[in-house]
Tab-separated table of C-alpha atoms in Angstrom:
chain	number	residue	atom	x	y	z
T	1	MET	CA	11.224	-38.632	16.791
T	2	GLU	CA	12.049	-37.519	13.368
T	3	ASP	CA	8.686	-35.202	12.975
T	4	ALA	CA	9.859	-33.785	16.540
T	5	TRP	CA	13.035	-32.767	15.037
T	6	ALA	CA	11.296	-31.117	11.939
T	7	TYR	CA	9.268	-29.276	14.585
T	8	VAL	CA	12.309	-27.893	16.302
T	9	PHE	CA	14.100	-27.136	13.249
T	10	SER	CA	11.124	-25.223	11.979
T	11	TYR	CA	11.507	-22.678	14.804
T	12	LEU	CA	15.339	-22.018	14.189
T	13	PRO	CA	16.432	-18.861	11.943
T	14	PRO	CA	18.435	-19.520	9.053
T	15	ARG	CA	21.444	-18.786	10.426
T	16	GLU	CA	21.076	-21.220	12.853
T	17	ILE	CA	19.975	-23.635	10.781
T	18	LEU	CA	23.148	-23.498	8.345
T	19	LYS	CA	25.531	-23.994	11.722
T	20	CYS	CA	23.329	-27.081	12.368
T	21	GLU	CA	24.403	-28.971	9.215
T	22	ARG	CA	27.815	-29.051	10.415
T	23	VAL	CA	26.989	-31.566	13.260
T	24	SER	CA	26.175	-34.377	11.266
T	25	LYS	CA	25.125	-36.177	8.155
T	26	ALA	CA	21.441	-36.761	9.768
T	27	TRP	CA	21.296	-32.873	11.053
T	28	ARG	CA	22.467	-31.874	7.475
T	29	GLN	CA	19.704	-33.641	5.955
T	30	ARG	CA	17.119	-32.330	8.390
T	31	ALA	CA	18.625	-28.642	8.064
T	32	HIS	CA	18.469	-29.085	4.084
T	33	ARG	CA	14.831	-29.933	4.599
T	34	ALA	CA	13.950	-27.007	7.039
T	35	LEU	CA	15.584	-24.568	4.632
T	36	HIS	CA	13.534	-26.315	1.643
T	37	GLN	CA	10.336	-25.352	3.535
T	38	MET	CA	11.010	-21.727	4.273
T	39	ASP	CA	8.765	-19.216	2.185
T	40	ASP	CA	11.390	-16.435	2.651
T	41	VAL	CA	14.477	-15.235	4.123
T	42	ASP	CA	15.420	-11.725	4.627
T	43	PHE	CA	19.005	-11.133	4.815
T	44	GLU	CA	19.339	-7.979	6.610
T	45	PRO	CA	18.024	-9.623	10.037
T	46	ASP	CA	19.194	-12.936	9.281
T	47	PHE	CA	22.621	-12.437	7.842
T	48	PRO	CA	23.616	-8.775	8.809
T	49	GLY	CA	27.251	-9.512	8.121
T	50	ALA	CA	26.407	-10.495	4.352
T	51	LEU	CA	25.386	-7.073	4.027
T	52	ALA	CA	28.503	-5.542	4.813
T	53	ASP	CA	30.373	-7.938	2.618
T	54	SER	CA	29.036	-8.413	-0.963
T	55	ALA	CA	31.501	-11.352	-1.607
T	56	ARG	CA	30.087	-13.105	1.451
T	57	LEU	CA	26.529	-12.458	0.323
T	58	GLU	CA	27.569	-14.050	-3.534
T	59	ARG	CA	28.974	-17.041	-1.868
T	60	ILE	CA	25.882	-17.777	0.256
T	61	LEU	CA	24.071	-17.611	-2.588
T	62	ARG	CA	26.065	-19.761	-5.091
T	63	GLU	CA	26.774	-22.657	-2.661
T	64	GLU	CA	25.033	-25.504	-4.121
T	65	LYS	CA	23.942	-26.795	-0.769
T	66	ASN	CA	21.487	-23.855	-0.323
T	67	GLU	CA	19.773	-24.300	-3.787
T	68	LYS	CA	16.407	-24.662	-1.979
T	69	PHE	CA	17.395	-21.834	0.156
T	70	GLY	CA	15.984	-18.208	0.133
T	71	ARG	CA	12.770	-17.625	-1.989
T	72	HIS	CA	13.421	-14.001	-1.295
T	73	CYS	CA	16.749	-12.894	-1.618
T	74	CYS	CA	18.622	-9.746	-1.199
T	75	VAL	CA	21.346	-9.413	-4.208
T	76	PRO	CA	23.562	-6.385	-4.977
T	77	PRO	CA	22.714	-5.223	-8.475
T	78	VAL	CA	26.437	-5.841	-10.230
T	79	TYR	CA	25.593	-9.896	-9.111
T	80	ILE	CA	22.082	-9.795	-11.035
T	81	TRP	CA	22.983	-11.130	-14.342
T	82	PRO	CA	25.717	-13.444	-13.112
T	83	LEU	CA	23.178	-14.961	-10.686
T	84	CYS	CA	20.310	-15.335	-12.669
T	85	ALA	CA	21.119	-18.981	-13.291
T	86	GLY	CA	21.595	-20.015	-9.797
T	87	LEU	CA	18.363	-18.263	-8.742
T	88	CYS	CA	16.229	-19.957	-11.563
T	89	GLY	CA	15.491	-22.907	-9.453
T	90	ARG	CA	14.974	-21.404	-5.967
T	91	ARG	CA	11.106	-20.851	-6.939
T	92	LEU	CA	11.284	-17.372	-5.184
T	93	ARG	CA	8.048	-16.136	-4.070
T	94	LYS	CA	8.656	-12.689	-2.781
T	95	VAL	CA	10.858	-9.861	-3.851
T	96	THR	CA	11.693	-6.750	-2.410
T	97	PHE	CA	13.516	-3.653	-3.399
T	98	ARG	CA	14.441	-2.515	-0.173
T	99	VAL	CA	16.458	0.557	0.649
T	100	THR	CA	17.913	1.337	4.259
T	101	PRO	CA	20.958	3.064	5.253
T	102	ARG	CA	22.646	-0.481	5.642
T	103	ASN	CA	21.887	-2.176	2.379
T	104	GLU	CA	21.039	0.919	0.157
T	105	LYS	CA	22.793	-0.440	-2.762
T	106	TYR	CA	21.194	-3.718	-2.483
T	107	ALA	CA	18.468	-4.693	-4.622
T	108	VAL	CA	16.320	-7.962	-4.987
T	109	PHE	CA	15.763	-9.946	-7.954
T	110	ALA	CA	13.339	-12.800	-8.755
T	111	SER	CA	14.227	-15.026	-11.908
T	112	GLU	CA	11.619	-15.572	-14.478
T	113	HIS	CA	11.677	-19.385	-13.796
T	114	HIS	CA	9.461	-20.993	-11.612
T	115	VAL	CA	7.970	-18.041	-9.620
T	116	THR	CA	4.702	-19.246	-8.841
T	117	ARG	CA	3.351	-16.063	-7.050
T	118	ALA	CA	5.920	-13.358	-6.829
T	119	VAL	CA	5.249	-10.121	-4.521
T	120	VAL	CA	7.586	-7.143	-4.734
T	121	GLU	CA	8.129	-3.973	-2.680
T	122	ALA	CA	10.602	-1.408	-2.715
T	123	LEU	CA	10.729	0.336	0.529
T	124	GLY	CA	12.558	3.500	1.893
T	125	ARG	CA	11.459	7.176	1.489
T	126	GLY	CA	13.248	10.227	1.859
T	127	GLN	CA	16.005	12.298	0.073
T	128	VAL	CA	18.792	10.480	2.207
T	129	PHE	CA	18.130	7.720	-0.645
T	130	ASP	CA	18.758	9.903	-3.667
T	131	HIS	CA	21.966	8.241	-4.704
T	132	PHE	CA	20.154	4.897	-5.068
T	133	VAL	CA	18.224	4.610	-8.247
T	134	LEU	CA	15.624	2.291	-8.882
T	135	ASP	CA	14.635	2.769	-12.561
T	136	GLU	CA	13.011	1.043	-15.681
T	137	SER	CA	16.293	-0.529	-16.392
T	138	ILE	CA	16.222	-2.813	-13.082
T	139	LEU	CA	12.248	-3.261	-13.145
T	140	LEU	CA	12.137	-4.629	-16.762
T	141	LEU	CA	14.013	-7.913	-15.208
T	142	LEU	CA	10.894	-8.651	-13.398
T	143	PRO	CA	9.258	-11.977	-13.976
T	144	ILE	CA	6.349	-11.899	-16.254
T	145	SER	CA	4.562	-14.195	-13.305
T	146	ILE	CA	4.538	-10.947	-10.891
T	147	ARG	CA	1.253	-10.317	-9.299
T	148	ASP	CA	1.788	-8.009	-6.645
T	149	LEU	CA	4.052	-4.923	-7.351
T	150	SER	CA	4.525	-1.808	-4.676
T	151	ILE	CA	7.123	0.595	-5.050
T	152	SER	CA	7.884	3.491	-2.690
T	153	ALA	CA	11.310	4.668	-2.540
T	154	GLY	CA	11.173	8.168	-2.369
T	155	GLY	CA	13.772	10.460	-4.406
T	156	SER	CA	15.159	6.781	-5.712
T	157	LEU	CA	12.384	6.340	-7.615
T	158	LYS	CA	13.069	7.367	-11.127
T	159	ILE	CA	10.154	5.861	-12.936
T	160	THR	CA	8.801	7.715	-15.911
T	161	ASN	CA	6.843	5.292	-17.680
T	162	LEU	CA	5.217	2.190	-17.335
T	163	ASN	CA	6.826	0.234	-20.136
T	164	PHE	CA	7.988	-2.750	-17.682
T	165	LEU	CA	4.593	-3.659	-16.934
T	166	LYS	CA	3.938	-4.868	-20.527
T	167	GLY	CA	2.933	-8.729	-20.572
T	168	LYS	CA	2.281	-8.857	-17.304
T	169	LEU	CA	-1.226	-9.619	-15.376
T	170	ILE	CA	-0.726	-7.553	-11.989
T	171	GLU	CA	-3.402	-8.105	-9.554
T	172	SER	CA	-2.436	-5.410	-7.184
T	173	LEU	CA	-0.039	-2.225	-8.333
T	174	SER	CA	1.361	0.474	-6.280
T	175	LEU	CA	3.328	3.266	-7.528
T	176	GLN	CA	2.920	6.202	-5.146
T	177	ARG	CA	4.832	9.399	-5.724
T	178	SER	CA	6.290	8.355	-9.123
T	179	LEU	CA	6.599	10.249	-12.449
T	180	VAL	CA	4.274	8.454	-14.413
T	181	SER	CA	2.079	10.745	-16.642
T	182	SER	CA	-1.571	10.696	-17.770
T	183	ALA	CA	-0.271	8.795	-21.142
T	184	ASP	CA	1.179	6.044	-19.216
T	185	LEU	CA	-1.912	4.825	-17.798
T	186	THR	CA	-2.947	3.575	-20.960
T	187	GLU	CA	-0.210	0.638	-20.244
T	188	LEU	CA	-2.640	-0.313	-17.398
T	189	GLU	CA	-5.585	-1.264	-19.856
T	190	ALA	CA	-4.070	-4.661	-20.895
T	191	MET	CA	-4.118	-5.476	-17.137
T	192	ALA	CA	-7.932	-4.832	-16.813
T	193	PRO	CA	-8.581	-8.668	-16.150
T	194	SER	CA	-6.531	-8.985	-13.519
T	195	LEU	CA	-5.936	-5.570	-11.743
T	196	THR	CA	-7.877	-5.013	-8.624
T	197	THR	CA	-5.850	-2.840	-6.328
T	198	LEU	CA	-4.136	0.613	-7.784
T	199	ASP	CA	-2.347	3.142	-5.646
T	200	LEU	CA	-1.791	6.576	-7.488
T	201	SER	CA	-1.326	8.708	-4.653
T	202	SER	CA	0.648	11.707	-5.086
T	203	CYS	CA	1.566	11.250	-8.583
T	204	LEU	CA	1.314	14.816	-9.680
T	205	ASN	CA	1.934	14.359	-13.311
T	206	ILE	CA	-1.198	12.774	-13.596
T	207	THR	CA	-3.974	15.265	-14.522
T	208	ASP	CA	-6.336	12.905	-16.934
T	209	GLY	CA	-7.087	9.791	-14.976
T	210	SER	CA	-9.973	9.070	-17.767
T	211	ALA	CA	-7.908	5.825	-18.825
T	212	LEU	CA	-8.689	4.411	-15.195
T	213	GLY	CA	-12.291	4.122	-16.470
T	214	LYS	CA	-11.466	0.871	-18.564
T	215	LEU	CA	-10.148	-1.130	-15.276
T	216	ASN	CA	-13.563	-2.476	-14.418
T	217	ASN	CA	-12.376	-5.216	-12.062
T	218	LEU	CA	-10.871	-2.567	-9.871
T	219	ARG	CA	-11.974	-2.973	-6.076
T	220	TYR	CA	-9.292	-0.467	-4.415
T	221	LEU	CA	-8.338	2.676	-5.681
T	222	TYR	CA	-6.305	5.287	-4.250
T	223	LEU	CA	-5.773	8.682	-6.118
T	224	GLY	CA	-4.862	10.821	-3.013
T	225	ASN	CA	-3.457	14.442	-3.655
T	226	ASN	CA	-3.508	14.400	-7.219
T	227	ARG	CA	-4.880	17.911	-7.173
T	228	ASP	CA	-5.236	18.040	-11.010
T	229	LEU	CA	-7.682	15.166	-11.194
T	230	SER	CA	-10.496	16.769	-13.291
T	231	ASP	CA	-14.321	16.034	-12.944
T	232	GLU	CA	-14.357	14.142	-16.358
T	233	SER	CA	-11.686	11.919	-14.967
T	234	LEU	CA	-13.960	10.900	-11.704
T	235	LEU	CA	-17.168	10.671	-14.091
T	236	ARG	CA	-15.484	8.027	-16.179
T	237	ILE	CA	-14.268	5.877	-13.155
T	238	CYS	CA	-17.424	5.855	-11.445
T	239	ALA	CA	-19.035	4.493	-14.992
T	240	GLY	CA	-16.241	1.998	-15.597
T	241	CYS	CA	-15.426	1.127	-12.375
T	242	PRO	CA	-18.664	-0.252	-10.674
T	243	ARG	CA	-17.345	-2.843	-8.236
T	244	LEU	CA	-15.274	-0.374	-6.458
T	245	GLN	CA	-15.027	-1.057	-2.631
T	246	HIS	CA	-12.181	1.593	-1.483
T	247	LEU	CA	-11.751	4.854	-2.991
T	248	SER	CA	-9.423	7.469	-1.968
T	249	LEU	CA	-9.913	11.108	-3.515
T	250	ASP	CA	-8.413	13.372	-0.541
T	251	ASN	CA	-7.039	16.708	-1.603
T	252	CYS	CA	-8.285	16.202	-5.409
T	253	SER	CA	-9.204	20.007	-5.182
T	254	LEU	CA	-10.312	20.236	-8.701
T	255	LEU	CA	-13.399	17.749	-8.105
T	256	SER	CA	-16.561	19.843	-8.063
T	257	SER	CA	-20.397	19.134	-7.414
T	258	ILE	CA	-20.166	18.011	-11.300
T	259	SER	CA	-18.614	14.758	-11.005
T	260	LEU	CA	-18.865	13.911	-7.060
T	261	PRO	CA	-22.476	13.139	-6.869
T	262	ALA	CA	-21.461	10.202	-9.261
T	263	LEU	CA	-19.844	8.497	-6.242
T	264	GLY	CA	-23.693	7.304	-5.372
T	265	GLY	CA	-23.667	4.993	-8.358
T	266	LEU	CA	-20.906	2.815	-6.530
T	267	SER	CA	-23.272	0.514	-5.024
T	268	GLU	CA	-20.538	-1.830	-3.458
T	269	LEU	CA	-18.445	1.160	-1.848
T	270	GLU	CA	-17.430	0.350	1.931
T	271	TRP	CA	-14.764	3.207	2.324
T	272	LEU	CA	-14.619	6.560	0.956
T	273	CYS	CA	-12.103	9.510	1.720
T	274	LEU	CA	-13.011	12.892	0.592
T	275	ALA	CA	-10.797	14.850	2.796
T	276	GLY	CA	-10.154	18.257	1.787
T	277	VAL	CA	-12.384	18.060	-1.230
T	278	SER	CA	-13.754	21.427	-1.276
T	279	GLY	CA	-16.804	20.344	-3.785
T	280	VAL	CA	-18.213	17.959	-1.433
T	281	ASP	CA	-21.627	19.446	-0.212
T	282	ASP	CA	-24.768	18.473	1.105
T	283	SER	CA	-25.924	17.169	-2.430
T	284	VAL	CA	-22.756	15.138	-2.419
T	285	LEU	CA	-23.737	13.520	0.879
T	286	GLN	CA	-27.164	12.872	-0.311
T	287	ALA	CA	-25.967	11.046	-3.394
T	288	LEU	CA	-23.825	8.871	-1.281
T	289	ALA	CA	-26.911	7.955	0.492
T	290	ASN	CA	-27.377	5.177	-2.260
T	291	CYS	CA	-23.770	3.520	-0.944
T	292	ARG	CA	-25.694	1.184	1.329
T	293	GLN	CA	-22.523	-0.529	2.257
T	294	LEU	CA	-20.424	2.382	3.027
T	295	GLN	CA	-18.753	2.002	6.488
T	296	THR	CA	-16.154	4.672	6.518
T	297	LEU	CA	-16.320	8.224	5.490
T	298	ASP	CA	-13.803	10.965	5.957
T	299	ILE	CA	-15.065	14.214	5.129
T	300	LYS	CA	-12.471	16.525	6.932
T	301	PHE	CA	-12.130	19.992	5.904
T	302	CYS	CA	-15.179	19.724	3.471
T	303	ARG	CA	-16.375	23.294	4.685
T	304	LYS	CA	-19.570	23.488	2.501
T	305	VAL	CA	-21.156	20.714	4.431
T	306	THR	CA	-24.082	21.716	6.733
T	307	GLU	CA	-26.107	20.599	9.686
T	308	VAL	CA	-28.442	18.983	6.993
T	309	GLY	CA	-25.745	17.258	5.298
T	310	LEU	CA	-24.265	15.784	8.611
T	311	MET	CA	-27.911	14.677	9.204
T	312	ILE	CA	-28.131	12.637	6.082
T	313	VAL	CA	-24.823	10.924	6.911
T	314	PHE	CA	-25.704	10.273	10.334
T	315	ASP	CA	-28.587	8.094	8.873
T	316	PHE	CA	-26.454	5.734	6.605
T	317	PRO	CA	-27.660	2.270	7.421
T	318	VAL	CA	-24.033	0.796	8.179
T	319	LEU	CA	-21.754	3.617	8.678
T	320	PHE	CA	-19.232	2.972	11.538
T	321	HIS	CA	-16.356	5.346	11.380
T	322	LEU	CA	-16.719	9.127	10.499
T	323	GLU	CA	-13.941	11.792	10.238
T	324	VAL	CA	-15.369	15.343	10.405
T	325	GLN	CA	-12.362	17.614	11.452
T	326	GLY	CA	-12.551	20.955	10.216
T	327	VAL	CA	-16.315	20.968	9.364
T	328	ARG	CA	-17.673	23.496	11.013
T	329	ALA	CA	-21.675	22.343	11.193
T	330	TYR	CA	-20.581	19.778	13.203
T	331	SER	CA	-21.565	20.008	17.013
T	332	LYS	CA	-22.177	17.852	19.922
T	333	GLU	CA	-25.562	19.158	20.143
T	334	LEU	CA	-26.579	17.819	16.491
T	335	LEU	CA	-25.947	14.451	17.893
T	336	LEU	CA	-28.970	14.602	20.033
T	337	HIS	CA	-31.283	14.925	17.164
T	338	ALA	CA	-29.605	11.720	14.950
T	339	ARG	CA	-31.773	8.688	14.629
T	340	ARG	CA	-28.571	6.608	14.369
T	341	LEU	CA	-24.684	7.461	15.190
T	342	PRO	CA	-21.494	5.849	13.731
T	343	LYS	CA	-19.607	3.938	16.278
T	344	THR	CA	-16.848	6.229	15.971
T	345	ILE	CA	-16.623	9.906	15.041
T	346	LEU	CA	-13.433	12.014	14.736
T	347	SER	CA	-13.971	15.646	15.509
T	348	ASP	CA	-12.278	18.681	16.816
T	349	PHE	CA	-14.580	18.805	19.949
T	350	THR	CA	-13.629	17.381	23.108
T	351	ASP	CA	-14.914	17.568	26.491
T	352	THR	CA	-13.562	20.059	28.789
T	353	PRO	CA	-13.996	19.211	32.359
T	354	VAL	CA	-15.245	21.995	34.564
T	355	PHE	CA	-13.108	22.853	37.428
T	356	ILE	CA	-14.423	24.728	40.524
T	357	VAL	CA	-11.499	26.909	42.193
T	358	PRO	CA	-12.406	27.083	45.854
T	359	THR	CA	-12.322	30.222	47.946
T	360	LEU	CA	-8.762	30.969	49.053
T	361	PRO	CA	-8.761	31.621	52.912
T	362	SER	CA	-8.151	34.889	53.723
T	363	ALA	CA	-4.466	35.821	55.295
T	364	VAL	CA	-5.442	38.444	57.725
T	365	VAL	CA	-5.702	36.942	61.295
T	366	GLY	CA	-8.960	38.479	63.235
C-alpha cells in the first residue's frame, strides 16, 4: 500500500504536496519523500503567489522542512547572498535566469556545493526587459560544476567579457546576441576538452573567430548573422574542428570561395546552413559532396548556384532535407533529370491548379 501512496504523490504538484503534509504524520513523511525525489521545481506555475510576494518566497526557501525541496529555485537577487548557505544542501541540478513580465526581477541561483550537473538558462527577449540586468557580477556566482549554460535575455544581457567562465568545464554554451568580442574567445580555449556545443549567433562584435579553431571537440557550432566573420576564421575552424556535425553560417556575408570549399573536409557534417551566404557557388557544392553524412542543407538565397550545382546536391547520398528558396536556377523541370532527390525540398514554387471558367449562358431570350 505504501508503494501505491508513493505513486499517487508522484503525480501531485509541489503546492499540493505541501498541503498534504498537514494531514497527519504519515502523510508528512510521504510528502517529504515526494519532495526529495523531485528533480526540479518552477516557482512560476507551482507557486504563483510567491512571485508577487518576495517575503513569502524567502519563507518557503528558508523553512527547514523544505530542505530537500527545489533543486531548481527562483530567488530574488537581493536574497542571493543570505540564502547561499540554505541552498547548499539542496543538490540543485537546474538553474534558470528567467525574465518574464511577472518575475522580471527574479534570478535563479545554484550553490557551488553539491551541484552534480547544473543546467543554466536565461530566457526572455526584447527591449521590454531592459530594466532587468544580467551581467558578469551575477554570472560570477555560478558554480564550477556548471556544464550547460544558455543565456538569451535580449536587452537585459550586459555581458561584455567571458571572465565568468574561468575554471569551468562547460559542455554546452549559448551566448546569442551578447556583446562578447573576438578577444574574449580565448577564454574558451581552456574548455576545449569538454565544449561540444557553442552558439554565438548574432554576436556582432566578433570579427575574428580564429580562436574557435582550437576547440577540437566541437560537434555543434552556430555562427549565424555574424556578418564580419572572415575567410581566415572559417579556414581555421574547418582545420581545427574536424568533428563538427552541425554548422550554421547563415548571413555570414564576407565568406567567399576562398574558405567555403574547406567545408568539404568536415567528414562528419550532418547539418549545414549557408542561407544568405553570397559566396556559395557550384564549386562550394562540389566540395560538399565529400560530406557523405550530410542530411540537411540550407542554401536559401545563394544566387550564384546554377543548375549544375543543384544537380550535384541532388546526388548527395543521404541528403534528406534541402532548402532552396531564392535560388533562381531551381525549377520543377530540373527534378525530372535527377537520379535521386531529398525527401523534402523547400522552394518558392507551388503547384497552381488550373481553373476552367465555363461559358456563361446568354442573357438574351430568343
